[in-house]
Tab-separated table of C-alpha atoms in Angstrom:
chain	number	residue	atom	x	y	z
A	1281	MET	CA	18.447	7.269	11.795
A	1282	PRO	CA	17.532	7.198	8.192
A	1283	VAL	CA	13.934	5.887	7.767
A	1284	ILE	CA	13.641	3.781	4.520
A	1285	SER	CA	10.118	2.815	4.763
A	1286	ARG	CA	6.883	2.989	6.987
A	1287	PHE	CA	3.777	0.878	6.807
A	1288	PHE	CA	1.105	-0.179	9.445
A	1289	GLY	CA	2.659	1.865	12.166
A	1290	ILE	CA	6.021	0.032	11.628
A	1291	LEU	CA	9.155	2.219	10.949
A	1292	ILE	CA	12.188	0.536	9.132
A	1293	ALA	CA	15.504	2.144	9.301
A	1294	ILE	CA	19.154	1.556	8.470
A	1295	TYR	CA	21.822	3.288	10.492
A	1296	TRP	CA	24.975	4.579	8.675
A	1297	ASP	CA	27.992	2.857	9.184
A	1298	ASP	CA	26.463	0.231	11.275
A	1299	HIS	CA	27.997	-3.201	12.155
A	1300	ALA	CA	27.839	-6.384	10.074
A	1301	PRO	CA	25.925	-8.529	9.083
A	1302	PRO	CA	23.768	-6.423	7.031
A	1303	HIS	CA	20.622	-5.499	8.641
A	1304	PHE	CA	17.801	-3.046	9.432
A	1305	HIS	CA	15.921	-1.874	12.417
A	1306	ALA	CA	12.216	-2.183	12.594
A	1307	LYS	CA	10.218	-0.351	15.369
A	1308	TYR	CA	6.647	-0.741	16.234
A	1309	SER	CA	4.555	0.078	19.409
A	1310	GLY	CA	7.596	0.725	21.613
A	1311	GLU	CA	9.404	-2.404	20.580
A	1312	GLU	CA	12.421	-2.776	18.240
A	1313	ALA	CA	14.001	-5.653	16.342
A	1314	VAL	CA	17.105	-5.770	14.510
A	1315	ILE	CA	16.740	-7.966	11.469
A	1316	GLU	CA	19.167	-9.728	9.051
A	1317	ILE	CA	18.620	-8.606	5.419
A	1318	LYS	CA	19.305	-11.750	3.543
A	1319	ILE	CA	17.565	-14.357	5.666
A	1320	GLY	CA	15.369	-12.459	8.015
A	1321	GLN	CA	16.643	-13.584	11.159
A	1322	VAL	CA	15.992	-11.531	14.201
A	1323	ILE	CA	19.434	-10.667	15.586
A	1324	LYS	CA	18.256	-8.601	18.589
A	1325	GLY	CA	15.068	-7.309	20.128
A	1326	ASN	CA	11.577	-8.317	19.830
A	1327	LEU	CA	8.379	-7.311	17.941
A	1328	SER	CA	4.854	-8.896	18.255
A	1329	LYS	CA	4.200	-11.805	15.784
A	1330	LYS	CA	1.654	-9.769	13.731
A	1331	ALA	CA	4.311	-6.991	13.363
A	1332	LEU	CA	7.203	-9.539	12.697
A	1333	ALA	CA	4.991	-11.194	10.083
A	1334	LEU	CA	4.369	-7.905	8.256
A	1335	VAL	CA	8.007	-6.827	8.342
A	1336	GLU	CA	9.036	-10.344	6.928
A	1337	GLU	CA	6.475	-10.185	4.126
A	1338	TRP	CA	7.908	-6.769	3.234
A	1339	ARG	CA	11.577	-7.855	3.513
A	1340	GLN	CA	11.116	-10.696	1.167
A	1341	SER	CA	10.053	-8.333	-1.456
A	1342	HIS	CA	12.840	-5.933	-0.869
A	1343	VAL	CA	15.931	-7.818	-0.295
A	1344	ASP	CA	17.949	-6.262	-3.178
A	1345	GLU	CA	16.788	-2.731	-2.328
A	1346	LEU	CA	17.659	-3.251	1.350
A	1347	MET	CA	21.185	-4.516	0.349
A	1348	ALA	CA	21.684	-1.495	-1.964
A	1349	ASP	CA	20.592	0.859	0.977
A	1350	TRP	CA	22.921	-1.046	3.336
A	1351	GLU	CA	25.857	-0.237	1.112
A	1352	LEU	CA	25.065	3.321	0.682
A	1353	ALA	CA	24.667	3.525	4.436
A	1354	ARG	CA	28.250	1.956	4.732
A	1355	GLN	CA	29.553	4.767	2.809
A	1356	ARG	CA	27.438	7.238	4.616
A	1357	LYS	CA	25.472	8.349	1.598
A	1358	PRO	CA	21.754	9.200	1.445
A	1359	LEU	CA	19.449	6.263	1.407
A	1360	ASN	CA	16.635	5.410	-0.929
A	1361	TYR	CA	13.085	5.301	0.200
A	1362	ILE	CA	11.681	1.819	-0.280
A	1363	GLU	CA	7.953	1.260	-1.062
A	1364	PRO	CA	5.823	0.243	1.966
A	1365	LEU	CA	3.802	-3.078	2.395
A	1366	GLU	CA	0.317	-2.455	1.058
């Protein structure tokens, strides 16, 4: 599980060679949500409203970087770290 960012206790990861649509995993306090990169829809799982709002704010600022990491993951290449939310 390549971790690509961490902020406020939230861990963000993209798995190598994962299924479409392009998405990332957000984990926080024992919960996990799978979130579509381009539109921010929760595909699976759950996060608290506060954690989900932080993840969405971060996602909106990093869509291009997330898509670049998604493409690297599809090729099983090392992923780039993405700056955390501050």
